[in-house]
Structures are given as C-alpha cells and as structure tokens.
Coordinates of C-alpha atoms and ligand atoms in Angstrom, one line a residue:
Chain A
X977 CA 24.3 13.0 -9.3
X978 CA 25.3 10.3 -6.7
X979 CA 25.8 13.1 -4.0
X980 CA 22.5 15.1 -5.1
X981 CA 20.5 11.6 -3.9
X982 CA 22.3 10.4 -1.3
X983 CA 24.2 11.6 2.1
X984 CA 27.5 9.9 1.5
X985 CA 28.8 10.5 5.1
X986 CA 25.5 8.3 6.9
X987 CA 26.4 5.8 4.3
X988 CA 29.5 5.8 5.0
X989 CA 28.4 4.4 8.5
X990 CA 26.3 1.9 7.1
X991 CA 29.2 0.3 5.0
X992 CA 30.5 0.0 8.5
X993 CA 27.4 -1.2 10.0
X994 CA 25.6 -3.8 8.3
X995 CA 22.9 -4.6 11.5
X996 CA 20.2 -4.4 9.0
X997 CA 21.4 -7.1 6.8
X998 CA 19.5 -10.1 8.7
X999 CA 15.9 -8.6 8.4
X1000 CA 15.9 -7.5 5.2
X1001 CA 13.2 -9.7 3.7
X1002 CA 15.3 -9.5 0.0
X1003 CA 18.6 -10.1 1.5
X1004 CA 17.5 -12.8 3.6
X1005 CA 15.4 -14.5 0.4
X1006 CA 16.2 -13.5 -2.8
X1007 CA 20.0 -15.0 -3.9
X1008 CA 22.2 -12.2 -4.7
X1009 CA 20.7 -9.2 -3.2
X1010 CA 23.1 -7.4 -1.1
X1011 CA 22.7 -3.8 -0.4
X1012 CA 26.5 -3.8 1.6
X1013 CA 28.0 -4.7 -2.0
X1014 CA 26.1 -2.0 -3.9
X1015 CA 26.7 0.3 -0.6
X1016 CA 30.7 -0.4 -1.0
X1017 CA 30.0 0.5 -4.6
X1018 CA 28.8 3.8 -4.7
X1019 CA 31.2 4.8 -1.6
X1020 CA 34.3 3.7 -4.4
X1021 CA 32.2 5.8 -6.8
X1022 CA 31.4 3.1 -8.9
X1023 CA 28.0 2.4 -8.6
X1024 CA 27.3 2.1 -12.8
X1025 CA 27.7 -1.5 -12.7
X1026 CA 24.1 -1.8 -10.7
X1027 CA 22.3 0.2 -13.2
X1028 CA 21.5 -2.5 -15.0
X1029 CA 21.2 -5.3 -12.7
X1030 CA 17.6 -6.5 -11.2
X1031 CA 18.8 -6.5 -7.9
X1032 CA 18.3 -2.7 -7.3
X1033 CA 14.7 -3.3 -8.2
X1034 CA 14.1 -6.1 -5.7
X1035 CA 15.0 -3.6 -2.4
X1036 CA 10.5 -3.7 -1.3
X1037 CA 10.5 -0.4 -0.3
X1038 CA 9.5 -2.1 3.1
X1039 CA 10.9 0.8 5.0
X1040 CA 12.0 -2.1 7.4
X1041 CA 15.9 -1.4 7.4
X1042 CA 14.8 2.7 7.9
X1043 CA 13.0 1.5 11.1
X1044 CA 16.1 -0.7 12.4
X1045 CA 18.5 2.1 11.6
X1046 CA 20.1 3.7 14.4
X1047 CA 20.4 6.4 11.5
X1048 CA 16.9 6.0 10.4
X1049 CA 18.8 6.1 7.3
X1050 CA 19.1 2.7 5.3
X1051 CA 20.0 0.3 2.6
X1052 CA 16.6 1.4 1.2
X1053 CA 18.1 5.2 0.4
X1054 CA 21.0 3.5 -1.7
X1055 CA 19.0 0.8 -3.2
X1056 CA 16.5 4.4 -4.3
X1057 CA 18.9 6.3 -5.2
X1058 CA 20.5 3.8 -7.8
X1059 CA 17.0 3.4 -9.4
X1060 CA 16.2 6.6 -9.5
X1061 CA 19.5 7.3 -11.5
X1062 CA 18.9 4.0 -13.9
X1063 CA 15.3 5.4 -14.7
X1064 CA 16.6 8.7 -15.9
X1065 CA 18.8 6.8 -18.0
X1066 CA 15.9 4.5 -19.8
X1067 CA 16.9 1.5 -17.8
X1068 CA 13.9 0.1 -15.8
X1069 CA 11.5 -3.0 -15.9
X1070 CA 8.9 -2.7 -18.8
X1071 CA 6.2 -2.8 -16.0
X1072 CA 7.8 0.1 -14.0
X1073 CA 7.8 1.8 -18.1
X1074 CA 3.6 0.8 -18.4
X1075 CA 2.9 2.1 -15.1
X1076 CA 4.3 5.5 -15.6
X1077 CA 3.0 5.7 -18.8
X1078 CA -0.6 4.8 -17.7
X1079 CA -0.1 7.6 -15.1
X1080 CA 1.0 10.1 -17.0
X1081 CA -1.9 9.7 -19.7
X1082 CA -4.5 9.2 -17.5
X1083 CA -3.7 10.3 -13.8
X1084 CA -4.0 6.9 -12.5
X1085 CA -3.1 3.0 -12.9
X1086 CA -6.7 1.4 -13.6
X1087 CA -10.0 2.8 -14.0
X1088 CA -12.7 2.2 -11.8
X1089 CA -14.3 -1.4 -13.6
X1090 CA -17.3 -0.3 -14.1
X1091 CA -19.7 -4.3 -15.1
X1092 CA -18.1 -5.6 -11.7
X1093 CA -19.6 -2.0 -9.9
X1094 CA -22.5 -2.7 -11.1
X1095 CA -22.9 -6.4 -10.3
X1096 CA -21.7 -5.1 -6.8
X1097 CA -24.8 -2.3 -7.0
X1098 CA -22.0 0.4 -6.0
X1099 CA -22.5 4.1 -7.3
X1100 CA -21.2 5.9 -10.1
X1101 CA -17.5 7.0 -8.8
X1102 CA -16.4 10.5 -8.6
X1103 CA -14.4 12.2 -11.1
X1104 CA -10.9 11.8 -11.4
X1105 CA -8.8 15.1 -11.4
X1106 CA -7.3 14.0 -14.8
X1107 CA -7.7 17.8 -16.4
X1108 CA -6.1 19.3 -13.6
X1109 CA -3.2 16.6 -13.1
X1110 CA -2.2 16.6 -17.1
X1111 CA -2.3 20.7 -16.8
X1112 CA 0.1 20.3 -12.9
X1113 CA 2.3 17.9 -15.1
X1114 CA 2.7 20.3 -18.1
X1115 CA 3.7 23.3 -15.3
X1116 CA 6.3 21.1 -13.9
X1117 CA 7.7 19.7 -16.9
X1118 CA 7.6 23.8 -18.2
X1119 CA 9.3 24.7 -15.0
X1120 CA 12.2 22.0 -15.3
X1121 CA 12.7 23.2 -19.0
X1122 CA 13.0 26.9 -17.6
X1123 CA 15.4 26.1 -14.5
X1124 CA 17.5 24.3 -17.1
X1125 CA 18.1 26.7 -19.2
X1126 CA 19.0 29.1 -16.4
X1127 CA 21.5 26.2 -14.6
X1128 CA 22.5 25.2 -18.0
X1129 CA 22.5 22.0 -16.6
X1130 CA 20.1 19.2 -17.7
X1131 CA 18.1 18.1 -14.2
X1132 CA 16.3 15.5 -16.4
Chain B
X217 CA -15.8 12.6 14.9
X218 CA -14.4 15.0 11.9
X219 CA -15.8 14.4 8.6
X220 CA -13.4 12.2 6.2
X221 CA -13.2 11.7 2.4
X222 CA -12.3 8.6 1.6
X223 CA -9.0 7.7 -0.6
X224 CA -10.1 4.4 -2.6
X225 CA -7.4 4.7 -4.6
X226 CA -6.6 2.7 -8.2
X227 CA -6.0 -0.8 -7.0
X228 CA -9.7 -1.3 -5.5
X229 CA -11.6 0.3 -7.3
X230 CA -10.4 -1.2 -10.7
X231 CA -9.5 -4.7 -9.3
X232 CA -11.4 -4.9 -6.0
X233 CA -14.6 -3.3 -6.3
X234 CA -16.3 -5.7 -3.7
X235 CA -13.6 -4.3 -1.3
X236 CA -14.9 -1.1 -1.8
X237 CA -18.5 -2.4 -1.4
X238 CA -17.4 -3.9 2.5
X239 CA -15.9 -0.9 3.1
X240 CA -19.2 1.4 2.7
X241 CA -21.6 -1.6 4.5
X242 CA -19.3 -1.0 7.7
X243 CA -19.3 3.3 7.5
X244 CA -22.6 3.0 6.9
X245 CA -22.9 0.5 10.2
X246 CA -20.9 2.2 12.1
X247 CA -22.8 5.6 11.1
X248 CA -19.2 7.6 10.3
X249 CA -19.3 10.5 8.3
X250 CA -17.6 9.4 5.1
X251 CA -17.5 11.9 2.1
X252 CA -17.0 10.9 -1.5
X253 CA -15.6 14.1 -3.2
X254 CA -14.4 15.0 -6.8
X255 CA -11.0 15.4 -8.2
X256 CA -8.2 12.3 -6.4
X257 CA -6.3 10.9 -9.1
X258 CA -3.6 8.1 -8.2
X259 CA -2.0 8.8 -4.4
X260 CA 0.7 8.2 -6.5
X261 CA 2.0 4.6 -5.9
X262 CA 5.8 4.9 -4.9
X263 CA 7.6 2.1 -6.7
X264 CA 6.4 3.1 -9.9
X265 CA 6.0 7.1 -10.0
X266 CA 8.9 7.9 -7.3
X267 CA 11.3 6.0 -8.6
X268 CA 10.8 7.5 -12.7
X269 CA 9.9 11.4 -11.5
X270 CA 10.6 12.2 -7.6
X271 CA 8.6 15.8 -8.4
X272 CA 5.4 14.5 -9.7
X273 CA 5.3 12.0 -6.5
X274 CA 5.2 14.8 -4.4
X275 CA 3.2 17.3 -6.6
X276 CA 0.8 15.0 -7.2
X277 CA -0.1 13.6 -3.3
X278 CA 0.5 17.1 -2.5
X279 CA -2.8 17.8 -4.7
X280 CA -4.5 15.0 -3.4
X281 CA -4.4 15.9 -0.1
X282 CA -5.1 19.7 -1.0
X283 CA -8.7 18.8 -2.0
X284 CA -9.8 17.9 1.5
X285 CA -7.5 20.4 3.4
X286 CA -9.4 23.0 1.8
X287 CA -13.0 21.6 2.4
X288 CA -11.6 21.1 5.8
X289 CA -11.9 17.2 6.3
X290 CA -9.6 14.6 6.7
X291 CA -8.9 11.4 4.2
X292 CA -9.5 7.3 5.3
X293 CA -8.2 4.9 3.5
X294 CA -8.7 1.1 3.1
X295 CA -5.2 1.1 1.0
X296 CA -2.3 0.9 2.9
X297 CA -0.4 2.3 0.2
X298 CA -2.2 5.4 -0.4
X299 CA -2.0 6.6 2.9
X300 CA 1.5 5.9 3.3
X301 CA 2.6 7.4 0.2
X302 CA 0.1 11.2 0.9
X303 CA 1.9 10.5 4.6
X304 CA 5.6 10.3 3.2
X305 CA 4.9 13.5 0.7
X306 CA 3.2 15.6 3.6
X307 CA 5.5 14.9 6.4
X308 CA 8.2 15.7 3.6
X309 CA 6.7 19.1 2.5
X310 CA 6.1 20.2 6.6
X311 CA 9.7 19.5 7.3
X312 CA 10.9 21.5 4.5
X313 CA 9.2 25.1 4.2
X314 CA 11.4 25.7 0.5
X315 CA 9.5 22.6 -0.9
X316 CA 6.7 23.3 0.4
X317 CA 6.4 27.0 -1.3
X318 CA 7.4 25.4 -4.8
X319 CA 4.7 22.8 -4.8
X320 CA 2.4 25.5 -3.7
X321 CA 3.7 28.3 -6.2
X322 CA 2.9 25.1 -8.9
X323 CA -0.5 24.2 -7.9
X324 CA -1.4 28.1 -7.1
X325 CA -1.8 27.9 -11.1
X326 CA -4.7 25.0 -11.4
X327 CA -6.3 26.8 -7.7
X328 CA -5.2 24.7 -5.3
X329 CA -3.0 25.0 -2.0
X330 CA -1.7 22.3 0.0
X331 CA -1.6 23.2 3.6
X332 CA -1.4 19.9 5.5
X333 CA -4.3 20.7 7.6
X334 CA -6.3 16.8 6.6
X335 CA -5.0 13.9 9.0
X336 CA -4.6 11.0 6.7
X337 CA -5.4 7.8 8.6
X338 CA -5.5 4.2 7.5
X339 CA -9.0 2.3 7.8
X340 CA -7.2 -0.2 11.0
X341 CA -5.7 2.6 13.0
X342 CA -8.7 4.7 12.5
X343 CA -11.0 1.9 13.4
X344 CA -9.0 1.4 16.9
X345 CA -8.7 4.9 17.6
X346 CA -11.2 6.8 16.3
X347 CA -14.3 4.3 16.1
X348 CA -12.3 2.2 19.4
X349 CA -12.5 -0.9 20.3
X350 CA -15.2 -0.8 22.8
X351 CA -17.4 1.0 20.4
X352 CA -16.8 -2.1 18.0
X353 CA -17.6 -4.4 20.8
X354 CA -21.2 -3.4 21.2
X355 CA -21.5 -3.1 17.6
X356 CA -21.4 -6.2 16.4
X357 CA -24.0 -9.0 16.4
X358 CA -21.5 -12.1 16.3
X359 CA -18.3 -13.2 17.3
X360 CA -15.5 -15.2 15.9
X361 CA -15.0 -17.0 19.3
X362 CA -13.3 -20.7 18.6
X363 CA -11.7 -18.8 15.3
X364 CA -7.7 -18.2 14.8
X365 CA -7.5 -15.3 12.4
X366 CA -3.7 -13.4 11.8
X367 CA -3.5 -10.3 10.8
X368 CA -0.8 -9.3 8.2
X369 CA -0.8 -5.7 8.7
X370 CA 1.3 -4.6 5.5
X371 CA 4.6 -2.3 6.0
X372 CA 2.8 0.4 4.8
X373 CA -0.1 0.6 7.3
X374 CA 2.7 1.3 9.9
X375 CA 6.0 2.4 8.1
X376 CA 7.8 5.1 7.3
X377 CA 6.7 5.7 11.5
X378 CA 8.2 9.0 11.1
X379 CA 5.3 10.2 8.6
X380 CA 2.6 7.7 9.7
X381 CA 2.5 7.2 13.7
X382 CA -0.4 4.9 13.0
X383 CA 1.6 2.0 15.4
X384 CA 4.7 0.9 16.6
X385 CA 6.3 0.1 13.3
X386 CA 8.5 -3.0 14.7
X387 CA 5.4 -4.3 17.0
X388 CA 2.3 -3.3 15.9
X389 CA -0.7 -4.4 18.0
X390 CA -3.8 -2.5 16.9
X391 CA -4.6 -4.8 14.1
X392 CA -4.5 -7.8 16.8
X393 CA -6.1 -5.8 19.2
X394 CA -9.1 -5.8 16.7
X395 CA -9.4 -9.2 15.9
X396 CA -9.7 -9.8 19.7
X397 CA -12.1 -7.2 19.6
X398 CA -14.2 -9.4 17.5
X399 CA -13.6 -12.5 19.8
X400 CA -11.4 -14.5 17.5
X401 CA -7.7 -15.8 18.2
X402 CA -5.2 -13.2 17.3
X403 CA -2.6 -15.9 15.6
X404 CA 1.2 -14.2 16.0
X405 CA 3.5 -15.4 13.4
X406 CA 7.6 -15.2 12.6
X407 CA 6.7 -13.4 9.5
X408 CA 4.2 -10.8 10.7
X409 CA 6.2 -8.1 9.8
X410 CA 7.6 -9.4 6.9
X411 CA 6.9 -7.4 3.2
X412 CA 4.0 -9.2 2.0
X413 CA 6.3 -9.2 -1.7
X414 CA 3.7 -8.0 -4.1
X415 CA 6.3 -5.1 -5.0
X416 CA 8.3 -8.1 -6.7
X417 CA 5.2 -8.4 -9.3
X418 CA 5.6 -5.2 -10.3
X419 CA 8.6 -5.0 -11.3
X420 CA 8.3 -8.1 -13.3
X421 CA 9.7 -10.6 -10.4
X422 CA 6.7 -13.2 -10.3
X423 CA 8.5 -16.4 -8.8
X424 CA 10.8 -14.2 -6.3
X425 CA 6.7 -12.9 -5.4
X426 CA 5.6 -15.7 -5.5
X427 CA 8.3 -17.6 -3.1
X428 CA 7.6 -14.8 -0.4
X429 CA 3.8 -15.3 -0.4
X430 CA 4.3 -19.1 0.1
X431 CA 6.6 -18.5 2.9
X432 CA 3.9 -17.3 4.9
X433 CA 0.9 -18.8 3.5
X434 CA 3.2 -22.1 4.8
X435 CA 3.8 -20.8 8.5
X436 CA 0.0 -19.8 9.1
X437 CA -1.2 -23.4 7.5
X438 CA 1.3 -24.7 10.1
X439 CA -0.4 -22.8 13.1
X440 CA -3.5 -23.5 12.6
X441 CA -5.1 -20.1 11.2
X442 CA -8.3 -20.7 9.6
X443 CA -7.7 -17.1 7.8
X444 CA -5.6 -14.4 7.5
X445 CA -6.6 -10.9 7.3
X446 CA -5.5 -8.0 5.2
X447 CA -6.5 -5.1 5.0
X448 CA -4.6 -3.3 1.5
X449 CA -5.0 -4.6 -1.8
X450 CA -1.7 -5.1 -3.1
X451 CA -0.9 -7.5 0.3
X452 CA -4.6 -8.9 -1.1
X453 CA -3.7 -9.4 -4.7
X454 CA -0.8 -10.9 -3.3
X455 CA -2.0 -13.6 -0.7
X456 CA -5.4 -14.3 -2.8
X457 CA -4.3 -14.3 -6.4
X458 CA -1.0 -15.5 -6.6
X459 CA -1.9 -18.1 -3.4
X460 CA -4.2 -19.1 -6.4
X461 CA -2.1 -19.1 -9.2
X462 CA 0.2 -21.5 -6.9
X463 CA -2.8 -23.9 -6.1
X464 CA -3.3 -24.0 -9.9
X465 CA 0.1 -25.7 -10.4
X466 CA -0.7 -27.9 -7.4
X467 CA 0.5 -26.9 -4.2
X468 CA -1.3 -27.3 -1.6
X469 CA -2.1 -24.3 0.2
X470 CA -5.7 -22.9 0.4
X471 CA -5.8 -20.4 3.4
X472 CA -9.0 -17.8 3.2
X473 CA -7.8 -14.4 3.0
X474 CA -10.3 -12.3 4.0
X475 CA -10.1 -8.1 4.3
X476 CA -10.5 -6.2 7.3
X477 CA -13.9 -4.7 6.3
X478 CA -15.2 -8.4 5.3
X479 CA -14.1 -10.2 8.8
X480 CA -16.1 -6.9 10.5
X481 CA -19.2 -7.0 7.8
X482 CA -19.4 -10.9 8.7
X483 CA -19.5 -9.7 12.4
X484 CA -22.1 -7.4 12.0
X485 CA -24.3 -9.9 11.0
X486 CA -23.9 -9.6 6.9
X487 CA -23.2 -12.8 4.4
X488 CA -20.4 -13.6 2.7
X489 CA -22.7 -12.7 -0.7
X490 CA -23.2 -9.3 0.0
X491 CA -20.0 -8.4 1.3
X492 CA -18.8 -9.6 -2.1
X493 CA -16.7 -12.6 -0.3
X494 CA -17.7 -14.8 -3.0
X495 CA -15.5 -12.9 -5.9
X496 CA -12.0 -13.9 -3.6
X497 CA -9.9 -16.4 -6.1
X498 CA -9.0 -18.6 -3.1
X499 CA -12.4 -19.6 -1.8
X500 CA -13.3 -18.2 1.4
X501 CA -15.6 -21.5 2.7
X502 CA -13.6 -23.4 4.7
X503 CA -13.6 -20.3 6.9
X504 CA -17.2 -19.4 6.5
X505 CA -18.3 -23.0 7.6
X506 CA -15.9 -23.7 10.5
X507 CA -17.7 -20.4 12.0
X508 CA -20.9 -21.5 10.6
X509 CA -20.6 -24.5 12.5
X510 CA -19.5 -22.8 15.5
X511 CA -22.3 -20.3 16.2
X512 CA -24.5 -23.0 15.0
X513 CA -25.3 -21.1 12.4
X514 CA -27.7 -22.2 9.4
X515 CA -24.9 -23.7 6.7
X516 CA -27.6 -22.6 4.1
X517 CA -26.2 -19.1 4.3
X518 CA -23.5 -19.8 2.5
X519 CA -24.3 -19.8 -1.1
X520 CA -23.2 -23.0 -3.2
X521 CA -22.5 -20.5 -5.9
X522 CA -19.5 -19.2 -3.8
X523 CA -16.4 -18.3 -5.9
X524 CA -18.2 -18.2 -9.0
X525 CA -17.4 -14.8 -10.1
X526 CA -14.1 -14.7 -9.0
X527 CA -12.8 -13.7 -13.2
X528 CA -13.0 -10.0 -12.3
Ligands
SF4_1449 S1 13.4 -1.4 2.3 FE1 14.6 -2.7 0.8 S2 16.6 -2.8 1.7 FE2 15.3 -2.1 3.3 S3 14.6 -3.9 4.5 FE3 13.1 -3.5 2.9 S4 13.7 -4.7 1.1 FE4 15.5 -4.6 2.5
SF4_1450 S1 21.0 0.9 7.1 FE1 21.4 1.5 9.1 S2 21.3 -0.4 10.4 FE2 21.4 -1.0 8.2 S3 23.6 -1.3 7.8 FE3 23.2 0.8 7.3 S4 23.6 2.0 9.1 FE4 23.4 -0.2 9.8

C-alpha cells in the first residue's frame, strides 16, 4: 500500500537530503516532529509504528517543504501518505472522524447561519448541491464495490 | 472582465457571515460581475476529506468547478482554502487524462462534466491582477497613510505554485503591493510565510495552535503593526479567536485583525458597523481610532457598541 501512495526512489533522496528540515514550521516548533525519522521508517518498511502517533497529523499541509524541494517532492507526501493509510484503518483524531461525517451527510462542514445573515441583512444563500453529491458519493462508493470484486482485492 | 461565481465556501458562511457581507459591499463598489449560482457544496477542505477518501476530494471539487465551466464563468474566492484545494484537484485531473475520464464517466451520471475551462482565482490575486492596483487607487475615498498593516497571506493563497500561480510562493508581494495601494505601511515580518497553524485545531492540537498564533501575534506587537490582515477564514479564526481565547487567560496581546475586504470597505469610505467589523472577538478599535485620529476623522463614527455581537 506503502508503494501505491508514495514514490519510494524520490524519497529515497530525501532520507539523504534533509534541506527542508529548518523551515518546516512543525519541525522547527512542535517537540518531536520529525518527518526524516518517519521518512527512514517507511524506507526500512516499517512505517506501522506512526500510525498511531499524533505526529503524522501535525505535518500543516503548508506545502512549504514541496516549494523548497529541489524534487518538489516533500516530507509532506510521507507525512500524507501515513495518514492516509492510518484513516483507512480507523485510526484518526475524532475531529478529523466529525468532519467527514458532517460531509458525508450533508455535503458540507457548517451551514450557512442563518439569525447572524439576517442581522447582517445578507440574502437567502443558494442551494447546496447536497442531492447530487449524496447520489456522486453512492456512484463511487458502487464503483469501488464493483472494481473490487473484479481485483479481488479490497481498495478500501 | 469575465463573469465569476463566487466560492464562499463553509467556513464564512457558517462562521463569518459578516466576511461575506464586506465581500459583496466591495464587488458591488468595484462594479465586478459577481454571480451567485446553485449547486457548490464543500470545495472539499483537504485535511479532513483528502486525508479519509482521496476519490471523493477529487470527485467532489471536480463537480464544483463543473458548475461554472459549463455556464462558462470563472470562480473567486475570499477563502484561501477553497481555491487552493479546486486548484490542486484541477491541475491534478489536466495532468492526468485517465483520471480525468473516470471522474467524468462518474459525474456523466448526475449531468455534469468537468472540463477545466473556469480560472479559479483567489479574492487578493484577483484584486491585483484583474481589478489592478491603479484601478484601486482611484477607487478609494481614504487612505491608511501613517498606518503599519502586515499582511499574512496564508499558504494556501500562494501554495501548491504548481496548481495556483497566484504569486511567487517563497516571496509573495501582491498582498503587500495592495496595502501600499491603499497608502498604509506594508509591515514585513520573519514569520510572513509561516502556516498560520489553524490546521492544528482541527485535528484536536489546540495549545500546539495556539503556540503558533502567539509566535506571530508576538513579532508584529514588536514591530509596531497596528493590524494585521487576512484574508481566509481559517488564518481568521485562527489570529481572532484563539488570539482571544489567549487574552482570556491573560496574555497580553490585542492586535486588530482585520480581512482583506474590511481594510478596502474602510477605504472606500464605509464604517466599521456596516462592514460587520464590530462582530471580530479581538476588538478592532485601537485600529479604527489611531486612523480615525489620523485623517481627522469624526471619532463618533465608531460605535461604542463595538464588539458587542462578537457570540456568533
Ligand atoms: S507541509 Fe508539513 S512537512 Fe511540509 S513544511 Fe509544512 S508542516 Fe512541514
Ligand atoms: S522534501 Fe525535498 S528538500 Fe526536503 S529533505 Fe526531502 S528531498 Fe530534501
């Protein structure tokens, strides 16, 4: 799965590299966080031990480290890649759970608040397309069931 | 200048209606042609959706952006966010045909087609570029001469560069050269380009947030800014709510945060009442009276009621 999510050869590079490290605004603030160990990780193939740990969810998604990269690569593809494997397995902050939840019901992550719009004497907004979005979620939930079956593999 | 839907997106319009209100009072100023259409649903937000279903991300902004290719407009909006994340799913499906034909045999079935043909531009860049800054220059009816204002532009009004080209994303300088524009000092800090940190909230990380929006709220105190200026919600939420949740426990910060469309909508000769300054957490006064007192200015303007509906 590790392979399917990440190029392995780039990040093979970036274990080597590590220019990024010093304007990373987690790595240079938050204790602990340390894309080059969890990079060295998943190079060894054993990347399981971040699944659960909080530091894989503290990577901002700042796209900074893509922009330094003379790979325009980054720490931030790792750090992606490990969450997007630890969601599939159930393991992610209960806000991250609510939010996707919230989306998947409703097509968004608030509704519009409609006292405050009036104090504001802004118009009724537009229609959400929340028919259409729970009908384009069924077809590719459908669609993953069918390729599935046909892979016999589970994509999850 | 091409018609535009705008992309309000969640955040404003279910926490920040009042940003949506200085929004309209400056298209409406600046005569654009803004659409309102039917049908957007979440851009969706990257942290959250990407990271639990990659597919829906892209189906999803893919469909989004579908509804104004095919009435042949483009989209504007004052979120960072959402434009960067319809920007990271377009650039995606144009450089990779095979992805693009799935997403389009999917949304074929609810009568949509995504062809990439809307520009997606963020309310700063499309300001500069599209309004310009001479334009904005004989617009406006006062100036923030004697002000020093910073502009935090938010990694995601300029990065992933490869899908946005909105600025240079290491050293951006429209933002800047719009706060010139409106006469004020353009305040340049160590952490311009540094994450604003809201993403830490959501993922349940509150004092990790919390210790990044101190770290600048700290350097631009330091310097001298009588405001800084956002212009995305989360980087809002972030610098006027938690700054506020931090002056609860004492600390002694207090720096007027005040988004793009306000700092113009003041310039163009509106109060801080009805541009809905007066529902920020961290009060916008100090600001609004140092200019006051600068452009000598009638202090009565500024309503003693300010900050009272700040509970929304
Ligand atoms: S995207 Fe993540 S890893 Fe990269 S610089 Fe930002 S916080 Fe660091
Ligand atoms: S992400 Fe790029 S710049 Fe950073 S350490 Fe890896 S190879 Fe080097």
């Amino acid at each position: 799965m590790i392979k399917s999510n990440l190029d392995l050869k780039l990040l093979e590079k970036c274990a080597g590299c590590g220019a990024c490290y010093s304007i990373c605004p987690s790595c240079v603030i938050i204790p602990g966080y340390d894309p080059r160990e969890v990079i060295k990780d998943i190079l060894a193939g054993e990347f399981d031990k971040w699944l659960d740990s909080k530091h894989i969810w503290q990577c901002l998604e700042c796209h900074y480290c893509l922009e330094m990269c003379y790979q325009h690569y980054g720490f931030e593809n790792a750090m992606t890649a490990l969450r997007t494997i630890a969601t599939k397995r159930g393991k992610y902050p209960p806000q991250v759970k609510r939010g996707w939840d919230m989306f998947a019901k409703s097509s968004r992550l608030g509704e519009p608040a409609m006292p405050a719009r009036k104090k504001f004497g802004l118009p009724e907004p537009k229609a959400s397309g929340k028919d259409e979005f729970l009908k384009l979620h069924e077809l590719v939930l459908k669609a993953r069931e069918a390729e599935a079956k046909k892979t016999g593999t589970d994509r999850g | 200048m091409k018609d535009f839907a705008v992309f309000w997106g969640c955040t404003i319009q279910a926490r920040f209606p009042f940003l949506e209100k200085s929004s309209r009072i400056v298209f409406e100023d600046f005569e654009l042609p803004y659409k309102e259409i039917d049908g957007f649903t979440c851009c969706p937000e990257k942290s959250l959706i990407d990271n639990v279903d990659h597919e829906m991300f892209v189906v999803t902004a893919a469909r989004n952006v579908a509804l104004a290719d095919e009435k042949g407009i483009d989209i504007v909006s004052p979120c960072t966010g959402c434009v960067s994340n319809l920007a990271t799913v377009k650039g995606e499906l144009e450089s990779n045909p095979k992805e693009k034909e799935t997403v389009n045999n999917l949304l074929k079935e609810i009568g949509r087609e995504f062809d990439g043909s809307a520009k997606l531009s963020h309310l700063v860049p499309f300001f500069h570029d599209s309004v310009g800054v001479h334009k904005i220059k004989q617009t406006i009816k006062k100036n923030f001469e004697g002000m020093k204002i910073s502009a935090h532009y938010g990694c995601h009004m300029i990065r992933p560069s490869h899908a946005l080209r909105n600025d240079d994303p290491i050293d951006p300088v429209k933002y800047d050269n719009l706060i010139r524009a409106l006469g004020a000092e353009a305040v340049e800090t160590d952490t311009k380009l540094m994450c604003c940190g809201q993403g830490l909230d959501r993922v349940d990380q509150h004092d990790n947030a919390l210790h990044m929006a101190r770290m600048k709220l700290k350097e631009l105190i330091a310097a001298g800014a009588d405001a800084l200026t956002v212009c995305c919600p989360s980087c809002f939420l972030q610098f006027d709510n938690n700054q506020f949740l931090m002056m609860r426990e004492g600390e002694k910060l207090g720096l007027p945060v005040i988004y793009f469309t306000e700092l113009l909508g003041l310039a163009l000769g509106h109060t801080a009442e009805e541009l809905g300054l007066t529902a920020h957490r961290v009060s916008a006064e100090p600001f609004l009276k140092k200019w006051a007192a600068l452009t000598g200015d009638n202090q009565t303007e500024i309503n003693d009621g300010l900050n009272a509906v700040g509970e929304l």
